[in-house]
Structures are given as structure tokens and as C-alpha cells.
mmCIF file of C-alpha atoms and ligand atoms in Angstrom:
data_model
loop_
_atom_site.group_PDB
_atom_site.id
_atom_site.type_symbol
_atom_site.label_atom_id
_atom_site.label_comp_id
_atom_site.label_asym_id
_atom_site.label_seq_id
_atom_site.Cartn_x
_atom_site.Cartn_y
_atom_site.Cartn_z
ATOM 1 C CA MET A 1 10.173 -15.428 -31.596
ATOM 2 C CA GLU A 2 9.019 -13.739 -35.136
ATOM 3 C CA SER A 3 7.097 -16.644 -36.402
ATOM 4 C CA MET A 4 5.054 -17.585 -33.166
ATOM 5 C CA ILE A 5 1.591 -15.939 -32.556
ATOM 6 C CA TYR A 6 1.707 -14.417 -29.350
ATOM 7 C CA LEU A 7 -1.208 -14.518 -27.479
ATOM 8 C CA ASP A 8 -0.029 -14.134 -23.731
ATOM 9 C CA HIS A 9 -0.082 -10.446 -23.589
ATOM 10 C CA ALA A 10 -2.002 -10.717 -19.950
ATOM 11 C CA ALA A 11 1.588 -11.917 -18.874
ATOM 12 C CA SER A 12 3.575 -9.582 -20.581
ATOM 13 C CA SER A 13 2.611 -7.696 -23.625
ATOM 14 C CA PRO A 14 5.996 -6.707 -25.824
ATOM 15 C CA LEU A 15 7.114 -3.700 -25.923
ATOM 16 C CA ARG A 16 5.504 -1.441 -28.547
ATOM 17 C CA PRO A 17 7.638 0.293 -31.172
ATOM 18 C CA GLU A 18 6.580 3.871 -30.432
ATOM 19 C CA VAL A 19 7.018 3.175 -26.940
ATOM 20 C CA TRP A 20 10.564 2.184 -28.275
ATOM 21 C CA GLN A 21 10.523 5.135 -29.892
ATOM 22 C CA ALA A 22 9.715 7.442 -27.164
ATOM 23 C CA MET A 23 12.332 5.840 -24.830
ATOM 24 C CA ALA A 24 15.031 6.192 -27.792
ATOM 25 C CA GLU A 25 14.400 10.278 -28.122
ATOM 26 C CA VAL A 26 14.966 10.789 -24.445
ATOM 27 C CA VAL A 27 18.275 9.021 -24.386
ATOM 28 C CA GLY A 28 20.608 11.592 -24.055
ATOM 29 C CA THR A 29 18.601 13.709 -21.566
ATOM 30 C CA ALA A 30 17.015 11.453 -19.488
ATOM 31 C CA ASP A 31 19.588 8.463 -18.626
ATOM 32 C CA PHE A 32 20.847 10.640 -15.659
ATOM 33 C CA ASN A 33 20.297 10.542 -12.113
ATOM 34 C CA ALA A 34 17.750 12.750 -11.347
ATOM 35 C CA ALA A 35 18.177 13.426 -7.899
ATOM 36 C CA SER A 36 21.578 15.299 -9.044
ATOM 37 C CA MET A 37 21.700 19.106 -8.860
ATOM 38 C CA HIS A 38 23.672 19.364 -12.045
ATOM 39 C CA ALA A 39 21.597 20.650 -15.303
ATOM 40 C CA CYS A 40 21.600 16.551 -16.333
ATOM 41 C CA GLY A 41 20.055 15.655 -13.248
ATOM 42 C CA ARG A 42 17.560 18.297 -13.548
ATOM 43 C CA GLY A 43 16.959 17.085 -17.495
ATOM 44 C CA ALA A 44 15.769 13.941 -16.518
ATOM 45 C CA GLN A 45 13.801 15.094 -13.262
ATOM 46 C CA GLU A 46 11.914 17.357 -15.843
ATOM 47 C CA ILE A 47 11.371 14.625 -18.043
ATOM 48 C CA LEU A 48 10.451 12.219 -14.899
ATOM 49 C CA GLU A 49 7.952 14.543 -14.099
ATOM 50 C CA ARG A 50 6.093 14.891 -17.140
ATOM 51 C CA ALA A 51 5.901 10.965 -17.603
ATOM 52 C CA ARG A 52 4.196 11.051 -14.062
ATOM 53 C CA SER A 53 1.906 14.079 -14.968
ATOM 54 C CA ASP A 54 0.960 11.952 -17.872
ATOM 55 C CA ILE A 55 0.115 8.859 -16.041
ATOM 56 C CA ALA A 56 -1.646 11.065 -13.649
ATOM 57 C CA GLU A 57 -4.114 12.335 -16.260
ATOM 58 C CA ALA A 58 -4.918 9.088 -17.491
ATOM 59 C CA VAL A 59 -6.171 8.213 -13.840
ATOM 60 C CA GLY A 60 -7.680 11.818 -12.915
ATOM 61 C CA ALA A 61 -4.967 12.275 -9.795
ATOM 62 C CA ALA A 62 -2.938 14.857 -9.549
ATOM 63 C CA ARG A 63 1.003 14.364 -10.407
ATOM 64 C CA GLY A 64 2.322 14.165 -6.664
ATOM 65 C CA GLU A 65 0.091 11.823 -5.999
ATOM 66 C CA VAL A 66 1.566 8.951 -8.644
ATOM 67 C CA PHE A 67 4.516 6.999 -7.285
ATOM 68 C CA PHE A 68 6.957 5.301 -9.281
ATOM 69 C CA THR A 69 7.762 1.596 -8.046
ATOM 70 C CA ALA A 70 9.537 -1.305 -9.343
ATOM 71 C CA GLY A 71 6.181 -2.818 -10.877
ATOM 72 C CA GLY A 72 2.958 -4.167 -9.757
ATOM 73 C CA THR A 73 3.996 -6.434 -6.950
ATOM 74 C CA ALA A 74 5.914 -3.629 -5.627
ATOM 75 C CA SER A 75 3.074 -1.451 -5.395
ATOM 76 C CA ASP A 76 0.729 -4.318 -4.342
ATOM 77 C CA ASN A 77 3.307 -4.587 -1.316
ATOM 78 C CA VAL A 78 3.845 -1.121 -0.589
ATOM 79 C CA ALA A 79 0.019 -0.341 -0.212
ATOM 80 C CA ILE A 80 -1.136 -3.546 2.047
ATOM 81 C CA LEU A 81 2.110 -3.499 4.148
ATOM 82 C CA GLY A 82 2.769 -0.137 3.847
ATOM 83 C CA PHE A 83 -0.921 0.554 5.614
ATOM 84 C CA ALA A 84 -0.694 -2.095 7.903
ATOM 85 C CA ARG A 85 2.617 -1.512 9.387
ATOM 86 C CA ARG A 86 1.919 2.284 10.168
ATOM 87 C CA ARG A 87 -1.043 1.287 12.120
ATOM 88 C CA LEU A 88 0.037 -2.131 13.815
ATOM 89 C CA ALA A 89 -0.512 -0.463 17.364
ATOM 90 C CA GLU A 90 -4.740 -0.371 16.142
ATOM 91 C CA LYS A 91 -4.638 -4.034 15.277
ATOM 92 C CA PRO A 92 -5.734 -3.133 11.587
ATOM 93 C CA LEU A 93 -8.031 -5.213 9.390
ATOM 94 C CA LEU A 94 -7.364 -6.343 5.419
ATOM 95 C CA VAL A 95 -9.928 -7.366 3.495
ATOM 96 C CA THR A 96 -9.061 -8.949 0.045
ATOM 97 C CA ALA A 97 -10.533 -11.124 -1.852
ATOM 98 C CA ALA A 98 -9.787 -14.974 -2.955
ATOM 99 C CA ILE A 99 -9.249 -14.538 -6.592
ATOM 100 C CA GLU A 100 -6.138 -11.374 -6.056
ATOM 101 C CA HIS A 101 -3.236 -12.459 -7.394
ATOM 102 C CA LYS A 102 -0.410 -13.524 -4.885
ATOM 103 C CA ALA A 103 1.454 -9.980 -4.751
ATOM 104 C CA VAL A 104 -2.020 -9.492 -2.492
ATOM 105 C CA LEU A 105 -2.480 -12.001 -0.706
ATOM 106 C CA GLU A 106 0.974 -12.600 -0.027
ATOM 107 C CA ALA A 107 1.719 -9.149 0.690
ATOM 108 C CA ALA A 108 -1.565 -9.550 3.363
ATOM 109 C CA ARG A 109 -0.526 -12.891 4.690
ATOM 110 C CA GLN A 110 2.458 -11.539 5.554
ATOM 111 C CA ALA A 111 0.611 -8.669 7.245
ATOM 112 C CA THR A 112 -0.924 -11.192 9.261
ATOM 113 C CA ARG A 113 2.319 -12.364 10.634
ATOM 114 C CA GLU A 114 3.276 -9.108 11.832
ATOM 115 C CA GLY A 115 0.248 -8.503 13.873
ATOM 116 C CA ALA A 116 -2.933 -7.461 11.421
ATOM 117 C CA ASP A 117 -5.995 -9.223 10.762
ATOM 118 C CA LEU A 118 -6.964 -10.751 7.072
ATOM 119 C CA GLU A 119 -10.363 -11.261 5.891
ATOM 120 C CA VAL A 120 -10.505 -12.965 2.168
ATOM 121 C CA LEU A 121 -13.537 -12.668 0.415
ATOM 122 C CA PRO A 122 -15.319 -15.617 -1.278
ATOM 123 C CA VAL A 123 -16.011 -15.382 -5.015
ATOM 124 C CA ASP A 124 -18.883 -16.790 -6.954
ATOM 125 C CA GLU A 125 -18.461 -19.266 -10.114
ATOM 126 C CA HIS A 126 -17.869 -16.263 -12.031
ATOM 127 C CA GLY A 127 -14.745 -14.950 -9.586
ATOM 128 C CA GLN A 128 -17.007 -12.059 -8.579
ATOM 129 C CA VAL A 129 -17.269 -10.867 -5.118
ATOM 130 C CA GLU A 130 -20.227 -10.140 -3.585
ATOM 131 C CA PRO A 131 -20.755 -6.356 -2.836
ATOM 132 C CA ALA A 132 -23.141 -7.404 0.350
ATOM 133 C CA SER A 133 -20.206 -9.590 1.906
ATOM 134 C CA LEU A 134 -17.921 -6.904 2.110
ATOM 135 C CA ASP A 135 -20.305 -4.914 3.579
ATOM 136 C CA ALA A 136 -21.035 -7.280 6.323
ATOM 137 C CA ILE A 137 -17.690 -7.394 6.775
ATOM 138 C CA LEU A 138 -16.695 -3.834 7.344
ATOM 139 C CA GLU A 139 -20.128 -3.311 9.651
ATOM 140 C CA SER A 140 -18.475 -6.130 12.009
ATOM 141 C CA ALA A 141 -15.163 -4.256 11.752
ATOM 142 C CA ALA A 142 -16.644 -0.818 12.418
ATOM 143 C CA GLY A 143 -13.560 1.335 14.167
ATOM 144 C CA ARG A 144 -10.947 -0.474 13.350
ATOM 145 C CA PRO A 145 -8.103 0.976 10.734
ATOM 146 C CA THR A 146 -9.387 -1.117 7.522
ATOM 147 C CA LEU A 147 -7.909 -1.439 3.825
ATOM 148 C CA VAL A 148 -9.441 -3.411 1.674
ATOM 149 C CA SER A 149 -7.987 -4.440 -1.668
ATOM 150 C CA ILE A 150 -9.970 -5.822 -4.466
ATOM 151 C CA MET A 151 -8.335 -6.438 -7.778
ATOM 152 C CA TRP A 152 -10.270 -4.319 -10.620
ATOM 153 C CA ALA A 153 -9.506 -6.786 -13.099
ATOM 154 C CA ASN A 154 -8.453 -10.753 -12.834
ATOM 155 C CA ASN A 155 -5.220 -11.734 -14.434
ATOM 156 C CA GLU A 156 -6.246 -15.547 -15.161
ATOM 157 C CA VAL A 157 -9.952 -15.359 -15.917
ATOM 158 C CA GLY A 158 -10.451 -11.873 -16.500
ATOM 159 C CA THR A 159 -13.413 -10.846 -13.888
ATOM 160 C CA ILE A 160 -14.201 -7.233 -13.999
ATOM 161 C CA GLN A 161 -15.220 -6.482 -10.373
ATOM 162 C CA ALA A 162 -17.814 -3.697 -9.406
ATOM 163 C CA ILE A 163 -15.104 -1.218 -8.294
ATOM 164 C CA PRO A 164 -17.222 1.685 -8.230
ATOM 165 C CA GLU A 165 -19.965 -0.079 -5.918
ATOM 166 C CA LEU A 166 -17.445 -1.621 -4.021
ATOM 167 C CA VAL A 167 -15.089 1.420 -3.329
ATOM 168 C CA GLU A 168 -18.737 3.148 -2.034
ATOM 169 C CA ILE A 169 -19.520 0.553 0.958
ATOM 170 C CA ALA A 170 -15.375 0.853 1.500
ATOM 171 C CA HIS A 171 -15.979 4.471 2.222
ATOM 172 C CA ARG A 172 -19.237 4.366 4.003
ATOM 173 C CA ARG A 173 -18.095 2.455 6.458
ATOM 174 C CA GLY A 174 -15.019 3.753 6.861
ATOM 175 C CA ALA A 175 -12.336 1.740 5.166
ATOM 176 C CA LEU A 176 -9.664 2.871 2.537
ATOM 177 C CA PHE A 177 -9.575 1.042 -0.744
ATOM 178 C CA HIS A 178 -6.772 -0.249 -3.109
ATOM 179 C CA SER A 179 -7.006 -1.834 -6.339
ATOM 180 C CA ASP A 180 -4.501 -4.073 -8.182
ATOM 181 C CA ALA A 181 -5.555 -2.331 -11.715
ATOM 182 C CA VAL A 182 -2.782 -4.110 -13.098
ATOM 183 C CA GLN A 183 -4.802 -6.180 -15.642
ATOM 184 C CA GLY A 184 -7.351 -3.743 -16.767
ATOM 185 C CA PHE A 185 -5.068 -0.364 -16.749
ATOM 186 C CA GLY A 186 -5.295 1.842 -19.928
ATOM 187 C CA LYS A 187 -7.990 -0.492 -21.180
ATOM 188 C CA LEU A 188 -10.731 0.070 -18.513
ATOM 189 C CA ASP A 189 -11.848 3.934 -17.436
ATOM 190 C CA MET A 190 -10.147 4.460 -14.026
ATOM 191 C CA ARG A 191 -10.828 7.646 -13.655
ATOM 192 C CA ARG A 192 -11.472 9.516 -9.811
ATOM 193 C CA ASP A 193 -14.814 10.432 -11.078
ATOM 194 C CA THR A 194 -15.896 6.950 -11.925
ATOM 195 C CA ALA A 195 -14.681 4.682 -9.035
ATOM 196 C CA PRO A 196 -12.717 7.179 -5.995
ATOM 197 C CA VAL A 197 -10.162 4.438 -4.890
ATOM 198 C CA ASP A 198 -7.438 5.703 -2.808
ATOM 199 C CA MET A 199 -4.669 3.664 -4.101
ATOM 200 C CA LEU A 200 -4.374 2.154 -7.775
ATOM 201 C CA THR A 201 -1.380 -0.594 -8.562
ATOM 202 C CA ALA A 202 -0.213 -0.490 -12.326
ATOM 203 C CA THR A 203 2.836 -1.404 -14.296
ATOM 204 C CA ALA A 204 3.995 -0.868 -17.318
ATOM 205 C CA HIS A 205 4.784 -4.178 -19.172
ATOM 206 C CA LYS A 206 1.618 -5.357 -19.150
ATOM 207 C CA LEU A 207 0.466 -2.428 -21.526
ATOM 208 C CA GLY A 208 3.486 -2.703 -24.059
ATOM 209 C CA GLY A 209 5.646 -0.493 -21.833
ATOM 210 C CA PRO A 210 9.198 -1.848 -20.413
ATOM 211 C CA VAL A 211 9.539 -3.893 -17.557
ATOM 212 C CA GLY A 212 10.559 -3.294 -13.871
ATOM 213 C CA ILE A 213 8.363 -0.112 -13.265
ATOM 214 C CA GLY A 214 5.169 0.374 -12.119
ATOM 215 C CA VAL A 215 3.323 3.309 -10.302
ATOM 216 C CA LEU A 216 1.061 3.138 -7.000
ATOM 217 C CA VAL A 217 -1.152 6.336 -7.285
ATOM 218 C CA CYS A 218 -2.106 7.012 -3.465
ATOM 219 C CA ARG A 219 -4.015 9.504 -2.304
ATOM 220 C CA ARG A 220 -2.557 12.253 -0.266
ATOM 221 C CA GLY A 221 -2.752 11.546 3.365
ATOM 222 C CA THR A 222 -3.315 7.619 3.101
ATOM 223 C CA GLY A 223 -0.306 7.139 5.434
ATOM 224 C CA LEU A 224 2.010 4.303 4.308
ATOM 225 C CA GLU A 225 4.978 3.051 6.442
ATOM 226 C CA PRO A 226 8.391 2.798 3.923
ATOM 227 C CA LEU A 227 8.910 -0.927 2.685
ATOM 228 C CA VAL A 228 12.560 -0.245 1.737
ATOM 229 C CA PHE A 229 14.920 2.231 3.038
ATOM 230 C CA GLY A 230 17.194 4.525 1.788
ATOM 231 C CA GLY A 231 17.105 7.997 -0.154
ATOM 232 C CA THR A 232 14.076 10.402 -0.325
ATOM 233 C CA GLN A 233 12.893 9.596 -3.756
ATOM 234 C CA GLU A 234 9.370 8.920 -4.718
ATOM 235 C CA ARG A 235 9.130 10.485 -1.221
ATOM 236 C CA GLY A 236 10.656 8.030 0.412
ATOM 237 C CA VAL A 237 7.755 5.550 -0.744
ATOM 238 C CA TRP A 238 9.742 3.929 -3.036
ATOM 239 C CA PRO A 239 13.350 5.195 -2.537
ATOM 240 C CA GLY A 240 16.568 4.255 -5.032
ATOM 241 C CA THR A 241 17.617 5.914 -8.260
ATOM 242 C CA GLN A 242 14.477 6.973 -10.167
ATOM 243 C CA ASN A 243 13.833 5.389 -14.311
ATOM 244 C CA PRO A 244 13.217 8.614 -16.210
ATOM 245 C CA VAL A 245 13.724 6.268 -19.244
ATOM 246 C CA GLY A 246 11.334 3.449 -18.557
ATOM 247 C CA ALA A 247 8.713 6.115 -16.903
ATOM 248 C CA VAL A 248 8.747 7.866 -20.531
ATOM 249 C CA GLY A 249 8.280 4.353 -21.696
ATOM 250 C CA PHE A 250 5.374 3.592 -19.282
ATOM 251 C CA ALA A 251 3.764 7.518 -20.042
ATOM 252 C CA ARG A 252 3.581 6.279 -23.778
ATOM 253 C CA ALA A 253 1.801 3.166 -23.465
ATOM 254 C CA VAL A 254 -0.349 4.733 -21.191
ATOM 255 C CA GLN A 255 -1.527 7.469 -23.682
ATOM 256 C CA LEU A 256 -1.073 4.697 -26.466
ATOM 257 C CA CYS A 257 -3.636 2.322 -24.855
ATOM 258 C CA VAL A 258 -6.323 5.218 -24.171
ATOM 259 C CA ALA A 259 -6.162 6.720 -27.172
ATOM 260 C CA GLU A 260 -6.467 3.627 -29.307
ATOM 261 C CA ARG A 261 -9.401 2.444 -26.482
ATOM 262 C CA THR A 262 -12.340 3.051 -28.602
ATOM 263 C CA SER A 263 -11.114 1.209 -31.570
ATOM 264 C CA HIS A 264 -9.231 -1.238 -29.900
ATOM 265 C CA ILE A 265 -11.704 -2.958 -27.337
ATOM 266 C CA PRO A 266 -14.912 -3.637 -29.426
ATOM 267 C CA HIS A 267 -11.696 -5.629 -31.753
ATOM 268 C CA PHE A 268 -10.796 -7.873 -28.774
ATOM 269 C CA VAL A 269 -14.524 -8.555 -27.917
ATOM 270 C CA ALA A 270 -15.221 -9.687 -31.199
ATOM 271 C CA MET A 271 -12.203 -11.651 -31.386
ATOM 272 C CA ARG A 272 -12.957 -12.844 -28.059
ATOM 273 C CA ASP A 273 -15.917 -13.965 -28.459
ATOM 274 C CA SER A 274 -15.942 -15.744 -32.018
ATOM 275 C CA LEU A 275 -13.379 -17.916 -30.465
ATOM 276 C CA ALA A 276 -15.261 -18.394 -27.583
ATOM 277 C CA ALA A 277 -18.290 -19.156 -29.745
ATOM 278 C CA ARG A 278 -15.959 -21.806 -31.896
ATOM 279 C CA PHE A 279 -14.240 -23.389 -28.908
ATOM 280 C CA LEU A 280 -17.833 -23.986 -27.782
ATOM 281 C CA GLU A 281 -19.007 -25.733 -31.356
ATOM 282 C CA GLU A 282 -15.664 -27.271 -31.711
ATOM 283 C CA ILE A 283 -14.859 -28.883 -28.646
ATOM 284 C CA PRO A 284 -17.005 -31.098 -26.145
ATOM 285 C CA GLY A 285 -17.683 -29.928 -22.502
ATOM 286 C CA LEU A 286 -15.606 -26.988 -22.992
ATOM 287 C CA VAL A 287 -16.169 -24.219 -20.385
ATOM 288 C CA ILE A 288 -15.573 -20.315 -20.718
ATOM 289 C CA HIS A 289 -14.283 -19.276 -17.672
ATOM 290 C CA ALA A 290 -16.060 -16.134 -16.297
ATOM 291 C CA GLY A 291 -18.811 -16.526 -18.942
ATOM 292 C CA GLY A 292 -21.401 -15.302 -16.817
ATOM 293 C CA ALA A 293 -19.429 -12.104 -15.184
ATOM 294 C CA ALA A 294 -21.364 -8.900 -15.453
ATOM 295 C CA GLN A 295 -18.118 -7.689 -17.355
ATOM 296 C CA ARG A 296 -15.207 -9.310 -18.625
ATOM 297 C CA LEU A 297 -11.568 -8.070 -19.931
ATOM 298 C CA PRO A 298 -11.796 -7.512 -23.146
ATOM 299 C CA ASN A 299 -8.590 -9.127 -24.753
ATOM 300 C CA LEU A 300 -8.815 -12.276 -22.422
ATOM 301 C CA LEU A 301 -10.561 -15.475 -22.720
ATOM 302 C CA SER A 302 -9.857 -18.503 -20.438
ATOM 303 C CA VAL A 303 -11.432 -21.707 -20.945
ATOM 304 C CA GLY A 304 -11.406 -24.874 -19.253
ATOM 305 C CA ILE A 305 -11.271 -28.448 -21.212
ATOM 306 C CA PRO A 306 -12.103 -31.841 -19.211
ATOM 307 C CA ALA A 307 -10.492 -34.604 -19.436
ATOM 308 C CA CYS A 308 -7.606 -33.555 -21.122
ATOM 309 C CA ASP A 309 -3.945 -33.599 -20.183
ATOM 310 C CA GLN A 310 -1.997 -29.835 -19.674
ATOM 311 C CA ALA A 311 1.317 -30.910 -20.099
ATOM 312 C CA THR A 312 0.828 -32.125 -23.505
ATOM 313 C CA LEU A 313 -1.876 -29.645 -24.287
ATOM 314 C CA LEU A 314 0.646 -26.767 -23.883
ATOM 315 C CA VAL A 315 3.898 -28.955 -25.344
ATOM 316 C CA ALA A 316 1.193 -29.160 -28.516
ATOM 317 C CA LEU A 317 0.671 -25.283 -28.899
ATOM 318 C CA ASP A 318 4.002 -24.539 -28.407
ATOM 319 C CA MET A 319 4.996 -26.436 -30.637
ATOM 320 C CA ALA A 320 2.384 -25.031 -33.256
ATOM 321 C CA GLY A 321 3.973 -21.860 -33.033
ATOM 322 C CA VAL A 322 1.150 -20.467 -30.749
ATOM 323 C CA ALA A 323 2.162 -18.798 -27.343
ATOM 324 C CA VAL A 324 -0.656 -18.883 -24.475
ATOM 325 C CA SER A 325 -0.738 -19.980 -21.049
ATOM 326 C CA SER A 326 -2.191 -22.264 -18.640
ATOM 327 C CA GLY A 327 -3.368 -19.266 -16.512
ATOM 328 C CA SER A 328 -1.332 -17.133 -14.314
ATOM 329 C CA ALA A 329 2.185 -16.983 -15.560
ATOM 330 C CA CYS A 330 3.090 -17.086 -11.895
ATOM 331 C CA SER A 331 1.060 -20.306 -11.245
ATOM 332 C CA SER A 332 2.063 -23.753 -11.041
ATOM 333 C CA GLY A 333 0.863 -24.438 -14.817
ATOM 334 C CA THR A 334 -2.069 -27.069 -13.591
ATOM 335 C CA ALA A 335 -5.511 -25.870 -13.076
ATOM 336 C CA SER A 336 -5.783 -27.847 -9.809
ATOM 337 C CA GLY A 337 -3.046 -25.497 -8.692
ATOM 338 C CA SER A 338 -4.907 -22.616 -9.349
ATOM 339 C CA HIS A 339 -6.160 -20.889 -6.303
ATOM 340 C CA VAL A 340 -8.203 -18.340 -8.883
ATOM 341 C CA LEU A 341 -10.136 -21.453 -10.235
ATOM 342 C CA ASN A 342 -10.595 -23.390 -6.849
ATOM 343 C CA ALA A 343 -12.315 -20.051 -5.330
ATOM 344 C CA MET A 344 -14.558 -20.032 -8.003
ATOM 345 C CA GLY A 345 -15.252 -23.911 -7.115
ATOM 346 C CA ILE A 346 -13.844 -25.009 -10.976
ATOM 347 C CA GLY A 347 -11.021 -27.184 -12.089
ATOM 348 C CA ASN A 348 -10.517 -29.209 -9.245
ATOM 349 C CA GLU A 349 -10.206 -32.478 -11.084
ATOM 350 C CA GLU A 350 -6.133 -33.389 -12.309
ATOM 351 C CA ASP A 351 -7.263 -33.672 -15.607
ATOM 352 C CA TYR A 352 -8.574 -30.410 -16.176
ATOM 353 C CA SER A 353 -7.000 -28.283 -18.501
ATOM 354 C CA VAL A 354 -6.997 -24.630 -18.976
ATOM 355 C CA VAL A 355 -5.818 -22.480 -21.903
ATOM 356 C CA ARG A 356 -5.419 -18.503 -21.610
ATOM 357 C CA LEU A 357 -5.130 -16.595 -24.624
ATOM 358 C CA SER A 358 -4.831 -12.670 -24.109
ATOM 359 C CA PHE A 359 -4.387 -9.990 -27.143
ATOM 360 C CA GLY A 360 -2.640 -6.682 -27.878
ATOM 361 C CA PRO A 361 -2.523 -4.472 -30.245
ATOM 362 C CA SER A 362 -0.979 -5.975 -32.712
ATOM 363 C CA THR A 363 -3.196 -8.940 -32.525
ATOM 364 C CA SER A 364 -4.670 -9.619 -35.781
ATOM 365 C CA ASP A 365 -7.804 -11.821 -36.837
ATOM 366 C CA GLU A 366 -5.907 -14.188 -38.539
ATOM 367 C CA GLU A 367 -3.650 -14.858 -35.800
ATOM 368 C CA VAL A 368 -6.424 -15.645 -33.769
ATOM 369 C CA ARG A 369 -8.147 -17.841 -36.578
ATOM 370 C CA ILE A 370 -4.762 -19.478 -36.686
ATOM 371 C CA ALA A 371 -4.267 -20.117 -32.594
ATOM 372 C CA GLY A 372 -7.957 -21.554 -32.412
ATOM 373 C CA ASP A 373 -7.019 -24.181 -35.170
ATOM 374 C CA ALA A 374 -4.161 -24.889 -33.171
ATOM 375 C CA VAL A 375 -5.714 -24.816 -29.950
ATOM 376 C CA ILE A 376 -8.826 -26.925 -31.378
ATOM 377 C CA SER A 377 -6.264 -29.594 -32.885
ATOM 378 C CA ALA A 378 -3.861 -29.762 -29.270
ATOM 379 C CA VAL A 379 -6.861 -30.717 -27.422
ATOM 380 C CA ALA A 380 -7.602 -33.763 -29.910
ATOM 381 C CA SER A 381 -4.410 -34.985 -29.159
ATOM 382 C CA ALA A 382 -4.442 -34.079 -25.232
ATOM 383 C CA ARG A 383 -7.745 -35.704 -25.166
ATOM 384 C CA THR A 384 -6.103 -38.955 -26.943
ATOM 385 C CA ALA A 385 -3.340 -38.868 -24.367
ATOM 386 C CA PHE A 386 -5.485 -38.495 -21.568
ATOM 387 C CA ALA A 387 -7.687 -41.506 -22.803
ATOM 388 C CA ASN A 388 -4.355 -44.156 -23.133
HETATM 389 C C1 PLP B 1 -2.881 -8.697 -11.250
HETATM 390 C C2 PLP B 1 -1.384 -8.791 -11.181
HETATM 391 N N1 PLP B 1 -1.423 -7.561 -10.305
HETATM 392 C C3 PLP B 1 0.249 -7.525 -10.001
HETATM 393 C C4 PLP B 1 1.159 -8.353 -10.860
HETATM 394 C C5 PLP B 1 2.668 -8.507 -10.745
HETATM 395 O O1 PLP B 1 3.198 -7.147 -11.698
HETATM 396 P P1 PLP B 1 4.488 -7.153 -12.114
HETATM 397 O O2 PLP B 1 4.916 -8.465 -12.712
HETATM 398 O O3 PLP B 1 5.382 -5.736 -12.672
HETATM 399 O O4 PLP B 1 5.167 -7.166 -10.498
HETATM 400 C C6 PLP B 1 0.649 -9.326 -12.159
HETATM 401 C C7 PLP B 1 1.544 -9.888 -12.938
HETATM 402 O O5 PLP B 1 1.271 -10.833 -13.201
HETATM 403 C C8 PLP B 1 -0.881 -9.188 -12.196
HETATM 404 O O6 PLP B 1 -1.672 -10.121 -13.347
#
């Protein structure tokens, strides 16, 4: 894999050496059961709590409001199903958006099978939720326990939602607000004083931390029903033996991301925008997804190419040593299978191909240039394949 140009950080961003080192440094002191009463257990717990404080600090929350889970999917499920199940007798309402990750959409659909109601807000052609549409739905739902769940930034096209405005509307209408912040965590300012969300989901592996650990940051008094049952770890929100070594890795990844934000973000934006400009010039008919959104993730570029065979394109890029994706790692691999693009009214044609390139801290200008060449030549062969 050494020789690959890896531009798929939105799927998973490889473990950073500094994270690896921070984790290695606590092996021998943190790799015990943090619930054990003996000194080894207490040592592990101390390290776990320090990591929890570091993550809390990144969003301006209290340490006790950070719950470690198994990742983004687990946190989204706990937030949505945990909220709904606690209030089933009052017929809760869930409001979400059509471009959410499946971890939110499927959890919300499960909640409807259990008795909750669900409203899915449409988005415009850039993937943006219209704040007035949220306001209208919440006005008609007055008096019911309601949770709004709208992602901070989209994983397929990068659209950033107007979270502060949406949170203000939800709170004014008496609803709680959850945001799946997986893609923007560490990169965007998510401090509570900017956007006072009630619950926030993040996962370590999107920012160079280990796979299999995430957090749900949850305001005190939110009231969640547990989804899994066992011990009292994570105050019952996510019971089971905790992962202090993973938590140290997550905390280190967040600290690095926050510290590097001012230097990395302008670099990401420059790489993203120069690549987009080059594609527009050299690939006839190419579409920049979410190009007109008020804000987009700095490290993600998603493009659509009509009259182009998706499979040929991705195989050609793989053979050229460039790792990119066709959208979400979890979707079917075709544009017409993307619920996000469908919601934006894009890419319904069978021959519409998508390439998502996403950068990480190690991405260089040279890699982006080579990847750009590879995409341009892969599109040429995939278009020939389509024409034949
Ligand atoms: C926006 C978003 N939410 C949730 C998830 C799921 O996170 P995890 O892989 O940690 O379960 C992902 C990962 O693909 C994501 O991009």
C-alpha cells in the first residue's frame, strides 16, 4: 500500500504516527480493565478519563458529557433510538434530512417500527437543508417530544449545514438537536458556544485515530434509553469493558487536528479548488457536487461525470495506484445507488460516474497533481468503454 496515493480519508484516515506513538506509550499502563478496583485498573481509568477530558475540551463540553462508544454508527444509534425509546409513550417525533448517513436514517427507520414518527427534510441541489423547512415542521409538531438529527457535514459531497441556525430553530421550538459530526470533527469549529447541540457524534478513524472507538457527546439530562445491556460502564450509555488505549489515540488525533487546523485547512482548500478547476477545464460535462453550497468540507471533492462507466473508471484508478471512492464507502458503488445524490436531484442516469477524493494531513500537492492526471486519463478510457 506504500506506493498507493491515498485520497480516501473520508472513508478512513490511516492511523497517524503520532497517534500510534501516544498509544504505544500507554501500553503497560492503560491496557487493563478500567473498571477493576486494583492499581492497574485505576491507572487505566485515570488515562481513560484524561482522554475523555481532552475530547470534551475540543467541543467545550464537560468531561462527564462524553461517552465512549464503538464508533460513529454506535453513537448515532444511541442518540436516535435512545431518545425515541425513552419517550415512546408520548409518540416522539424524529426529524432528519434526506442526505444523512445510513447510521442515522436506518436508526430513525427502526424507531418508526417501534412507534416513533419520522419526518425527512428535503435538501436543495447543493445538499443544503432549508432552515425554514425545519421551522415549519417543528411548528406543526409543537408539544411533542422531538429530536432533530442533521449532520454537520456530508460524507459523500461535503456540504456543511447551517448548524448554528438549525440548532437555534430547534431550541426555539422546544426540540432537542443531535448532529452526526463524524466528517467535520476536528476540522471545523464545533464548540458549544458556536453551536449548542444537545448531542454530537464523532469517530476516531476519520481523523487518523484508531478504528472502533467513537464518542457521543451528550448534554446532561437528555434522557437516553440504553441500546445494549450489561455493566455500568459509560454510565450505561455504552456498557462493556472500555478501551483506554483507543481513547488515548482518539484524544491525540483530535488534539493534532485542532492544533493543525489553521495550517491544514487553507492547504486542503487550495488543493481541492485547484483540482476542481483543472477537472472543469479538462473533463467536458464534469459537475462539481455541492459546488454552490454555502460551505463545503475543505478536504473533500466530489465530482460527477456523465456518459462514463463507473466500474471502468474505478478499476483504472485503482490500477494507476490512486485510492479514491465513488461516494460513500457504504453505498453500492454507483451514483444511481446514492441516496445523497438522489436527494440532490443528481446522477439518476445509469452512465453517471462519481469520484470522491478526500485529503488527510499527509496529502501533498504532488500526490494531488498525480491523482488529477490519473482521473483525467481514467475518465477518457471509461468514456471510450461507455461509447462502445
Ligand atoms: C457521516 C458519517 N456518519 C457515521 C459514520 C459511521 O462511523 P463508523 O464507521 O465509526 O461507524 C460515517 C463513516 O462512514 C460517516 O461518514
